[in-house]
Short mmCIF file of C-alpha atoms and ligand atoms in Angstrom, two decimals:
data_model
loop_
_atom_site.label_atom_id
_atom_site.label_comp_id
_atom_site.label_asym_id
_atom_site.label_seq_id
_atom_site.Cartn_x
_atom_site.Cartn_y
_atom_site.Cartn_z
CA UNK A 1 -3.23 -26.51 -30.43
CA UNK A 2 -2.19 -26.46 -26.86
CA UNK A 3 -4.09 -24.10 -24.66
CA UNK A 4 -1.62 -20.79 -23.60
CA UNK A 5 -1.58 -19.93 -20.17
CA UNK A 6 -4.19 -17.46 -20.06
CA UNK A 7 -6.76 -19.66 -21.52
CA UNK A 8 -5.96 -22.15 -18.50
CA UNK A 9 -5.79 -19.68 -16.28
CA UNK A 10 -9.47 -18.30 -17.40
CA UNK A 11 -10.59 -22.06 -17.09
CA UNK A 12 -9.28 -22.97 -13.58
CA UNK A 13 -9.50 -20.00 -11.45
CA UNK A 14 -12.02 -17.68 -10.52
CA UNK A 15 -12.40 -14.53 -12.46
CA UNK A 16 -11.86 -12.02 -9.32
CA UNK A 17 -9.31 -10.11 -11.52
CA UNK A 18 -9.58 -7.92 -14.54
CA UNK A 19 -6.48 -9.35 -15.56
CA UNK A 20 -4.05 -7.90 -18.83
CA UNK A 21 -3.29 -10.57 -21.55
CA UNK A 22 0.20 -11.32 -21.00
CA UNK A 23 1.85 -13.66 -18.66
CA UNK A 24 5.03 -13.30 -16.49
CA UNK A 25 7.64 -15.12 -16.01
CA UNK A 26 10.81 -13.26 -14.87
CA UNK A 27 11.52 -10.07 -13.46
CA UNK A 28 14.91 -8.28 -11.97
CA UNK A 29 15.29 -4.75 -10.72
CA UNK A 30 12.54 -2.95 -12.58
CA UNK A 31 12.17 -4.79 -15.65
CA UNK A 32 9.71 -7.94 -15.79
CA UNK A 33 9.43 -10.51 -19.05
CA UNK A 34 6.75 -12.16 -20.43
CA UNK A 35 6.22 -15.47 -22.11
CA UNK A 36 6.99 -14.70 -25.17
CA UNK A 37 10.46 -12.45 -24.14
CA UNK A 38 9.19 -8.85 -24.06
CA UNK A 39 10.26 -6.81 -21.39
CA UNK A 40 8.42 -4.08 -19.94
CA UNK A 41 9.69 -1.05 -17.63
CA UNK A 42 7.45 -1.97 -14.00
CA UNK A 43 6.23 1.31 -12.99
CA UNK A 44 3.57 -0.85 -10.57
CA UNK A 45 6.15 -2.71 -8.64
CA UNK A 46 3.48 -5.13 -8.02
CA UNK A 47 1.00 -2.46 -6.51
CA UNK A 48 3.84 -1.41 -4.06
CA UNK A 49 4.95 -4.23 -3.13
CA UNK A 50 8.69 -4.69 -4.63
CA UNK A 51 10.27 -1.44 -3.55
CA UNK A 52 13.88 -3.42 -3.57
CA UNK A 53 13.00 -4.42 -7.58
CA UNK A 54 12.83 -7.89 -9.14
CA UNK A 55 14.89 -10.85 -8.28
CA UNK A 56 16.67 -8.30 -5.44
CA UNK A 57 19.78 -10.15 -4.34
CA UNK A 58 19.50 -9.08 -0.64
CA UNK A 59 16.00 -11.26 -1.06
CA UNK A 60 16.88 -13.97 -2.84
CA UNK A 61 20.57 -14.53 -0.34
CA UNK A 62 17.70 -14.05 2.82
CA UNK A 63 15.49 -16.89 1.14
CA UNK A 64 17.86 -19.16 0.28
CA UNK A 65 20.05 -19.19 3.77
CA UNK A 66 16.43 -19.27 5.51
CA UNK A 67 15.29 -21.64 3.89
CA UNK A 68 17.63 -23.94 4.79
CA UNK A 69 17.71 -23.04 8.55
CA UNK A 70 14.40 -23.62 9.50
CA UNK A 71 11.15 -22.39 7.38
CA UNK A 72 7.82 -22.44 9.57
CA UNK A 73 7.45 -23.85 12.99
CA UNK A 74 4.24 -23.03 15.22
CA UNK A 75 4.11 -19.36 17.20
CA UNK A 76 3.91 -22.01 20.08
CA UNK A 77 7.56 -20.82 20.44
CA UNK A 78 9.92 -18.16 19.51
CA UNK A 79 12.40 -17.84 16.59
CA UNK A 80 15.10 -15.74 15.78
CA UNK A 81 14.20 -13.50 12.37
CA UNK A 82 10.93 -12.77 13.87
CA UNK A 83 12.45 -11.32 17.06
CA UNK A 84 14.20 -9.57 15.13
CA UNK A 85 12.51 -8.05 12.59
CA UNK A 86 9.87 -7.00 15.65
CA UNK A 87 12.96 -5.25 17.23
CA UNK A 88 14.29 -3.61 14.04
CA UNK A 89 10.39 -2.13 13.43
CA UNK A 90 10.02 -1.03 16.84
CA UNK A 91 13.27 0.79 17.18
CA UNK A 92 12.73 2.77 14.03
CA UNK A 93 9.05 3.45 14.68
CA UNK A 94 6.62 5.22 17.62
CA UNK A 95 5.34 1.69 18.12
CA UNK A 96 6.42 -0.25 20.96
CA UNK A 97 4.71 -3.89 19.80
CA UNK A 98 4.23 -5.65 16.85
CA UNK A 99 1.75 -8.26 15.71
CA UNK A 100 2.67 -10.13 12.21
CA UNK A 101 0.00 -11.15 10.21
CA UNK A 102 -0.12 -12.21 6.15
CA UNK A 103 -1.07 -9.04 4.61
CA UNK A 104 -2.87 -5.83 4.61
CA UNK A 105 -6.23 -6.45 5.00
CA UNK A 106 -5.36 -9.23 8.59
CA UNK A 107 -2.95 -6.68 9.34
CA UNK A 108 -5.86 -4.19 9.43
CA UNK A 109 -7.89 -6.85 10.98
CA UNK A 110 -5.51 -6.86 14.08
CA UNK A 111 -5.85 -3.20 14.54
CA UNK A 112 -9.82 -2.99 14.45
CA UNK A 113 -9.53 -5.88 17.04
CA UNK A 114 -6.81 -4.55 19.08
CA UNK A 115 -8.78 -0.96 18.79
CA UNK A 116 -12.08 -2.67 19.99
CA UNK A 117 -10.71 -4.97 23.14
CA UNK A 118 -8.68 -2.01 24.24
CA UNK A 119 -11.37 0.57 23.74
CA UNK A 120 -13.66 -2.20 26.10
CA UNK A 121 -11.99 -1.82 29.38
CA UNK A 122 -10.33 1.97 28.84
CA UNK A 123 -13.52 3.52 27.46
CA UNK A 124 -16.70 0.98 28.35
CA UNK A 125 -18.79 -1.58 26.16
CA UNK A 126 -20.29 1.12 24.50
CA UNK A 127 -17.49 2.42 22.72
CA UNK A 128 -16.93 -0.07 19.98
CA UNK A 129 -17.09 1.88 16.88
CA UNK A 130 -14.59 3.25 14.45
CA UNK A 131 -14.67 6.29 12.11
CA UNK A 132 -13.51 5.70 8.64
CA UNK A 133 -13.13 7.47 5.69
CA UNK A 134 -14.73 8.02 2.48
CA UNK A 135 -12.83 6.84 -0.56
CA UNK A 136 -10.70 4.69 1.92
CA UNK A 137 -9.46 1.42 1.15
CA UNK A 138 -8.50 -1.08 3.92
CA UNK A 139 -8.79 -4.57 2.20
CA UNK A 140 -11.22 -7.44 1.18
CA UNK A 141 -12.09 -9.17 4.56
CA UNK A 142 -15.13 -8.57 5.93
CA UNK A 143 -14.16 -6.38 9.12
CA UNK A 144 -12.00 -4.52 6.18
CA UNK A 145 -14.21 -4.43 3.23
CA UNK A 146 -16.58 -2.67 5.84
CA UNK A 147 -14.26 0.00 6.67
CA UNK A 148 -13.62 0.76 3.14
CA UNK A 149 -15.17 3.94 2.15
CA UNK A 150 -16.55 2.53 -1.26
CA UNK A 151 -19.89 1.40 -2.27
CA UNK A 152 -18.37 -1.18 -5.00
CA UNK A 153 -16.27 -2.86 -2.75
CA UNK A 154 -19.09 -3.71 -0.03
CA UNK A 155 -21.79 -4.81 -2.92
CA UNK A 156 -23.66 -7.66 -2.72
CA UNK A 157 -21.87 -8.58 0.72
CA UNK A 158 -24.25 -7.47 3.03
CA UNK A 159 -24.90 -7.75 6.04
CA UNK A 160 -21.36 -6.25 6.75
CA UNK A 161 -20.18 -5.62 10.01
CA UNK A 162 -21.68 -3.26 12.93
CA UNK A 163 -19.68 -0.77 14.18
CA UNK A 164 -18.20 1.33 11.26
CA UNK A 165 -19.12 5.09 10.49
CA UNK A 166 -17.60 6.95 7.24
CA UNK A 167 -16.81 11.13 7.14
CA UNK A 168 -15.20 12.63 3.99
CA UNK A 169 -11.16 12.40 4.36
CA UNK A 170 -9.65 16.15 5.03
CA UNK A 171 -13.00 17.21 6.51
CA UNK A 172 -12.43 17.98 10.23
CA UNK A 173 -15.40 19.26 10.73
CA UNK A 174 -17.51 16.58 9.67
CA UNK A 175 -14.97 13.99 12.17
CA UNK A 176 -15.25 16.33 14.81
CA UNK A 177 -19.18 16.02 14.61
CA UNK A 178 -19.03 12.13 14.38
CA UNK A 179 -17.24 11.11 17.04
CA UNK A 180 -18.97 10.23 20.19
CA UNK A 181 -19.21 8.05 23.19
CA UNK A 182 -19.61 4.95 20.78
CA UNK A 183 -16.76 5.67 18.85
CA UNK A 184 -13.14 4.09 20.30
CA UNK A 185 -11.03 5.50 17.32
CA UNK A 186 -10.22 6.91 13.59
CA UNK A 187 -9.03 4.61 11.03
CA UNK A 188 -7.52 6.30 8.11
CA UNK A 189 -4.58 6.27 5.25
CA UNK A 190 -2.28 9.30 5.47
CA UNK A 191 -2.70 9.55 1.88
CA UNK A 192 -5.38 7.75 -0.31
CA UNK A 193 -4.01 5.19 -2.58
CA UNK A 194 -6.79 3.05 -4.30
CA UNK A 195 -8.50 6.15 -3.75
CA UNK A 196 -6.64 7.59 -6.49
CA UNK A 197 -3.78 9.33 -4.31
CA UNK A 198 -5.80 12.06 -2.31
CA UNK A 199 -3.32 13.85 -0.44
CA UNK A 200 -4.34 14.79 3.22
CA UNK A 201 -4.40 18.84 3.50
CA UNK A 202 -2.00 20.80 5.25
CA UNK A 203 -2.50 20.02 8.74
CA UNK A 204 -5.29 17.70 8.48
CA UNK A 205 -3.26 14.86 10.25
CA UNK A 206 -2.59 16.86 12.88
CA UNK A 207 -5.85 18.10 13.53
CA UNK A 208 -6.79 14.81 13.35
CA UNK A 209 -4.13 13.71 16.03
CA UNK A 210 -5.53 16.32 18.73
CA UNK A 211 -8.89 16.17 18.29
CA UNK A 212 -8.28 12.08 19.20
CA UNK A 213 -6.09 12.97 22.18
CA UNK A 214 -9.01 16.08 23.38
CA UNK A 215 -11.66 12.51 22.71
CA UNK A 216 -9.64 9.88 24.25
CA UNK A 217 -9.60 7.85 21.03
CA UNK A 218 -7.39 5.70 18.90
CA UNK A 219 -5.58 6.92 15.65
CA UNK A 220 -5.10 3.74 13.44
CA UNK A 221 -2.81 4.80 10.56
CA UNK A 222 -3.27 2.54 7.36
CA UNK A 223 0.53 2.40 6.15
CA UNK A 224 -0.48 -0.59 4.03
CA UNK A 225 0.70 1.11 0.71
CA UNK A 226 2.58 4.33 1.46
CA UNK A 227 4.63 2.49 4.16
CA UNK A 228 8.47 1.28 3.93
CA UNK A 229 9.67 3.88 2.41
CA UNK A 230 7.44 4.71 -0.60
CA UNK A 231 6.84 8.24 0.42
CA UNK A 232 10.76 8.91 1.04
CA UNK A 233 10.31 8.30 4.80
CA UNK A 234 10.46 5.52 6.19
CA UNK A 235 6.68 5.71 7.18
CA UNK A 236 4.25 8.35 5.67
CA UNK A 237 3.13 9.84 8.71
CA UNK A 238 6.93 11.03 9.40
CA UNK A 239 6.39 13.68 7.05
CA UNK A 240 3.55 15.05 8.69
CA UNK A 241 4.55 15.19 11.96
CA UNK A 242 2.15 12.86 14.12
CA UNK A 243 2.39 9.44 15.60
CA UNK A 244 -0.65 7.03 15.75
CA UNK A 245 -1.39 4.77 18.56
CA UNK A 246 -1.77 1.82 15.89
CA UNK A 247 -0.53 1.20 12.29
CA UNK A 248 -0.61 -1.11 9.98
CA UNK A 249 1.87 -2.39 7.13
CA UNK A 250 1.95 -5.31 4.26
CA UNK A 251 3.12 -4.95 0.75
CA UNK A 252 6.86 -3.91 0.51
CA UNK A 253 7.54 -5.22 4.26
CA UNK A 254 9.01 -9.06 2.75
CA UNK A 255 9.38 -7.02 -1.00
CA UNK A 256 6.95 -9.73 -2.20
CA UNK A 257 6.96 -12.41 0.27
CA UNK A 258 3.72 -12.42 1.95
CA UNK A 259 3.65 -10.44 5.23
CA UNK A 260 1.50 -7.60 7.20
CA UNK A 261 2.39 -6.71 10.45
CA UNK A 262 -0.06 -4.50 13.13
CA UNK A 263 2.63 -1.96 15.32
CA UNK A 264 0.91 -0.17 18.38
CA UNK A 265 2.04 1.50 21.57
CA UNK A 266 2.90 -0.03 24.86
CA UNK A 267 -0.78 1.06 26.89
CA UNK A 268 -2.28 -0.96 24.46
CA UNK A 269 -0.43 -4.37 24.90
CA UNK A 270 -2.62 -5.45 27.90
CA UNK A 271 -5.71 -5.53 25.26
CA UNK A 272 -3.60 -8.08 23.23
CA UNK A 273 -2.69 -10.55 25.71
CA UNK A 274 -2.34 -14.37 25.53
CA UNK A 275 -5.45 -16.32 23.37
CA UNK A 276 -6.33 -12.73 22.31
CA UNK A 277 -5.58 -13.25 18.59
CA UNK A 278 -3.39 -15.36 16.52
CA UNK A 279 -2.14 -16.29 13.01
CA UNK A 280 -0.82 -19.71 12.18
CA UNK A 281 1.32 -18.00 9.37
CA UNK A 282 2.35 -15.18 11.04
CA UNK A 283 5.42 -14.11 11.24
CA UNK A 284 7.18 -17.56 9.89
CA UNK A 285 11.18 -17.78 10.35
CA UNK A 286 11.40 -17.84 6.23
CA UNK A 287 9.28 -14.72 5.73
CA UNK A 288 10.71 -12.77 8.91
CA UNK A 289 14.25 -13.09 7.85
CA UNK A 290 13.33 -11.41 3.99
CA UNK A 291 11.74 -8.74 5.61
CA UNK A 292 14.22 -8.22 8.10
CA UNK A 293 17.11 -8.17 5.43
CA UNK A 294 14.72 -5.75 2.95
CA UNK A 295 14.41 -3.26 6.28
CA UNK A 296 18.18 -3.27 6.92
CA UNK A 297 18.46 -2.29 3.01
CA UNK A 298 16.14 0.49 3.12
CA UNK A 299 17.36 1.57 6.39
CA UNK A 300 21.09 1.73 5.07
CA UNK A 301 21.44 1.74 1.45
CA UNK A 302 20.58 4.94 0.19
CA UNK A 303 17.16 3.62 -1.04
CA UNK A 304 14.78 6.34 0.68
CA UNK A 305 17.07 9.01 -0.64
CA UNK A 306 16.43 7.59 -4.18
CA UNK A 307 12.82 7.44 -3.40
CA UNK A 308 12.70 10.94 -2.93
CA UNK A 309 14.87 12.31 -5.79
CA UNK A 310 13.99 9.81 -8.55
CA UNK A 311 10.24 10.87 -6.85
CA UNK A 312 10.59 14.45 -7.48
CA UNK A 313 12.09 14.04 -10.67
CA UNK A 314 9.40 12.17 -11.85
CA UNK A 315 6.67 14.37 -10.62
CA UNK A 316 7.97 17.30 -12.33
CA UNK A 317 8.52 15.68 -15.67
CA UNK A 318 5.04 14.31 -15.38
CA UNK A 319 3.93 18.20 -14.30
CA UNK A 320 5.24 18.91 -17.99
CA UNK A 321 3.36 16.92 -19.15
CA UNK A 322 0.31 18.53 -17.66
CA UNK A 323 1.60 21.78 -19.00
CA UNK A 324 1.22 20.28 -22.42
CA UNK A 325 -1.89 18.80 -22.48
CA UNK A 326 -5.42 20.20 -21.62
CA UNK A 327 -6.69 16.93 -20.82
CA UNK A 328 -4.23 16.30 -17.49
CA UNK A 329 -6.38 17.67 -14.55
CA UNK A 330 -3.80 17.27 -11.60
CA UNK A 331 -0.82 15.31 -10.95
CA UNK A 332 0.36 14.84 -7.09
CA UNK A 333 1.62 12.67 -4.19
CA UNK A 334 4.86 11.89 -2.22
CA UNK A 335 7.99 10.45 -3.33
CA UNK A 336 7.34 7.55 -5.36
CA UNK A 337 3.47 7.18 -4.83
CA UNK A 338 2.13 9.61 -7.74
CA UNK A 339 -0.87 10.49 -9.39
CA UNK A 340 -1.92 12.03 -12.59
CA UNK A 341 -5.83 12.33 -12.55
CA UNK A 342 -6.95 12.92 -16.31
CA UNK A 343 -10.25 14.13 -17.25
CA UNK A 344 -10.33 10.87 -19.74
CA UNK A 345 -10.44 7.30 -19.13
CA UNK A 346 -7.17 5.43 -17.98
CA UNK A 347 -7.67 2.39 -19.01
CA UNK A 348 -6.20 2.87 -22.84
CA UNK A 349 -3.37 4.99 -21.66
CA UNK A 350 -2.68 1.97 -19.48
CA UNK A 351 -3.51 -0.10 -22.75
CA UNK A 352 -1.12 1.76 -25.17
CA UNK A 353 1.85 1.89 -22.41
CA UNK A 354 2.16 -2.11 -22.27
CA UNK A 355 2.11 -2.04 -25.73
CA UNK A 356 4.98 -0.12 -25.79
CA UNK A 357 6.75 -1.70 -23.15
CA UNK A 358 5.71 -0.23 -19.88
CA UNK A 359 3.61 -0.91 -16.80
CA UNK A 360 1.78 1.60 -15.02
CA UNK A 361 -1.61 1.63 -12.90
CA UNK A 362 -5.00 3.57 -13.03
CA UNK A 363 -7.50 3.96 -10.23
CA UNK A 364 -10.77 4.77 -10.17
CA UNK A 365 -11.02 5.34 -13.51
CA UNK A 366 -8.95 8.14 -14.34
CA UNK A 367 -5.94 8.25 -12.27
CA UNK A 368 -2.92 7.01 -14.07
CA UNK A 369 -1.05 5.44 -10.32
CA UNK A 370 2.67 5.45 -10.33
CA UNK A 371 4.64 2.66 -7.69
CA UNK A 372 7.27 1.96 -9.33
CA UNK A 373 10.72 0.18 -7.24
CA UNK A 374 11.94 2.35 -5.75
CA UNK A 375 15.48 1.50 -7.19
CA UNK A 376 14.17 2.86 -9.99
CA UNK A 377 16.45 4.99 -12.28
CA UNK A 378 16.59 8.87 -14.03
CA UNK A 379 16.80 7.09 -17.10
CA UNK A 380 13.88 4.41 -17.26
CA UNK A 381 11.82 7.76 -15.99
CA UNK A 382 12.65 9.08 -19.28
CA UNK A 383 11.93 6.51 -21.25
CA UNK A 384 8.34 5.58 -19.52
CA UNK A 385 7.83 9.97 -19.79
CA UNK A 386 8.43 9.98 -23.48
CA UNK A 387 6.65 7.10 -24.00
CA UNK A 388 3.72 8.77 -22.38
CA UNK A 389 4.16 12.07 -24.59
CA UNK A 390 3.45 9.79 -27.49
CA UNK A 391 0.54 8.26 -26.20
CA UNK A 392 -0.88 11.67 -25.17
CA UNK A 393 -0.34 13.51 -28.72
CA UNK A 394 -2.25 10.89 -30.25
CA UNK A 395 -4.75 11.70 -28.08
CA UNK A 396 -4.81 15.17 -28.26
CA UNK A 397 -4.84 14.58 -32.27
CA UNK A 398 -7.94 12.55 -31.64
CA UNK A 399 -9.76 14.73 -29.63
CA UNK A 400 -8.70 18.09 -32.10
C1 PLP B 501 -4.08 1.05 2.19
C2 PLP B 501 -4.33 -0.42 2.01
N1 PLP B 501 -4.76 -1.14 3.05
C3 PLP B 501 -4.99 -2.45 2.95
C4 PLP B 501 -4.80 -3.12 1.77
C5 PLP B 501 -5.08 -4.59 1.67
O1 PLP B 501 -3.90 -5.30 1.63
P1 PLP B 501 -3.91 -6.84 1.21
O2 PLP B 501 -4.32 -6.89 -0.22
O3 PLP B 501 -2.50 -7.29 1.45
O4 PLP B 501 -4.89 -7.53 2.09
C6 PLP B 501 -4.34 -2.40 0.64
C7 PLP B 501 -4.16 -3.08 -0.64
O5 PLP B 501 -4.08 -2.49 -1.69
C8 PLP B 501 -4.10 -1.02 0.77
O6 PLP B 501 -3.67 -0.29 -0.26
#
């Protein structure tokens, strides 16, 4: 018998990924197929990546015309989708620059450089090193793995790299008694996603902001995942009232094409002059003109707006559920990042839902993580709720 897909795929590639049996082929708004012609309801959106859906049209008309204009040529010399993508992020942003990159973790990369050669001439040699936080997540690279806040990311990859310090996130106390004259900025997600979707507190941001501005320091915000739009804003730190000197994006920016992109403010564009630090990817002509067509589209097309009702909605049907079952500890974020932290193991909630037709996400163990597109619809929220009641009777029966 022919091997399936899956066993090849076990065979050929290396087993970085705890991957679920099935195999995908197609996908449009937020429903994706498999091999064998189930569909399931994609409340992961490919980790917050496809906020536009599956197959979106506005992508697919972008990568087609693109595509036959001109695809990659060198950043030697200028083209015309990524002038104007850098345009359309800087006029809707604090940031005055923009640096592309190919995803999260080089878009992070950027910023710890960019924080680092700035921090060199501004604040002396000795000021090289950035606070993190605990139960961060900034990506696989070295420079990024380091400045993740947790233990099972960094293991085994030792010696990491100098220079990073960790405090717990919402403790201002504890950041206010790290930084000193080593330290050239904070590096931290508005709100926690891998982490399991830790909110920040009230005005822990903002506390955050001023205490960098009474130090002289950098705020980097990490907009990796709760950027373009996923929060209902168009960036996450919108709804808490701050602007950071540097933040990153990647996922959603191209809706699936790879992309990151580093924004920062004009004082620190001297730091980042020629030779200073380059990409031979990024930015191309082809992936530039998808993200600057998925931008337009959130920026005109009602898309936030669904983001934040379909967001609410969803939060509160998934508070009833909490007031139903015991075993549902808290359910929060923003918009259409959510979180529903059990005080059981995800994994066979996650199990029993793609049995049943539906994607969803848990991190760190027992937080079932909501992303879905953020196209996505009153009544597939619904369906993916009452398919969740289900599950969670049976385990309430098990556990009576
Ligand atoms: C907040 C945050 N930063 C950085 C990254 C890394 O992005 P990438 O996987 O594109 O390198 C992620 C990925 O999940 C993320 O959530």
């Amino acid at each position: 018998m022919a091997e399936t897909t899956i066993e090849r795929a076990d065979r050929y590639m290396f087993q970085t990924y705890g991957r679920f049996p099935i195999t995908l082929v197609r996908g449009k708004g937020c429903t994706v197929w498999d091999e064998e012609g189930k569909n399931y309801l994609d409340f992961v959106g490919g980790l917050a990546v496809c906020a536009l859906g599956h197959s979106a049209e506005v992508v697919t008309r972008a990568l087609e015309e693109q595509s036959k204009k001109l695809v990659h040529v060198s950043n030697l010399y200028y083209t015309i989708p990524q002038t104007e993508l850098a345009q359309l992020l800087v006029e809707n942003s604090f940031a005055d620059r923009v640096f592309f990159a190919n995803s999260g973790a080089e878009a992070n990369e950027a910023a710890i450089k960019l924080a680092r050669k700035w921090a060199k001439e501004a604040l002396g040699p000795q000021a090289y090193r950035i606070i993190c936080m605990e139960n961060s997540f900034h990506g696989r690279t070295m420079a990024t793995l380091t400045a993740t806040g947790q233990e099972k990311i960094k293991k085994g990859f030792d010696p990491l790299v100098d220079g990073f310090k960790f405090v717990p996130f919402n403790d201002l106390a504890a950041l206010e008694g790290a930084v000193d004259q080593s330290v050239c900025a904070v590096m931290l997600e508005p709100i926690q996603g891998e982490g399991g979707v830790i909110m920040p507190s009230d005005d822990y941001l903002k506390k955050v902001r001023t205490l960098c501005d009474q130090k002289g320091i950098l705020v980097i915000l990490d907009e990796v995942q709760v950027g373009m739009g996923r929060t209902g804003r168009l960036f996450a730190h919108e709804h808490y009232g701050i602007e950071p000197d540097i933040m990153t994006l990647a996922k959603a920016l191209a809706n699936g094409l790879p992309i990151g992109a580093m924004l920062a403010k004009e004082r620190l564009a001297p730091a980042f002059g020629p030779g200073s630090h380059a990409s031979t990817f990024g930015g191309t002509p082809l992936v530039t003109a998808v993200a600057t067509a998925v931008l337009r589209t959130l920026l005109e097309e009602g898309i936030m707006e669904n983001c934040r009702k379909m967001g609410s909605y969803l939060k509160e049907r998934l508070l009833g559920l909490k007031e139903k079952y015991g075993f549902i500890k808290e359910v929060r974020g923003l918009g259409l990042i959510l979180g529903m932290e059990l005080e059981l193991d995800g994994a066979r909630v996650v199990k029993k839902c793609m049995e049943q037709g539906f994607l969803i996400n848990c991190t760190q163990d027992k937080v079932l993580r909501f992303l879905p597109p953020l196209i996505v619809e009153r009544h597939h929220i619904d369906q993916l709720v009452e398919a969740l009641d289900h599950i969670f009777e049976g385990i309430q029966d098990e556990r009576a």
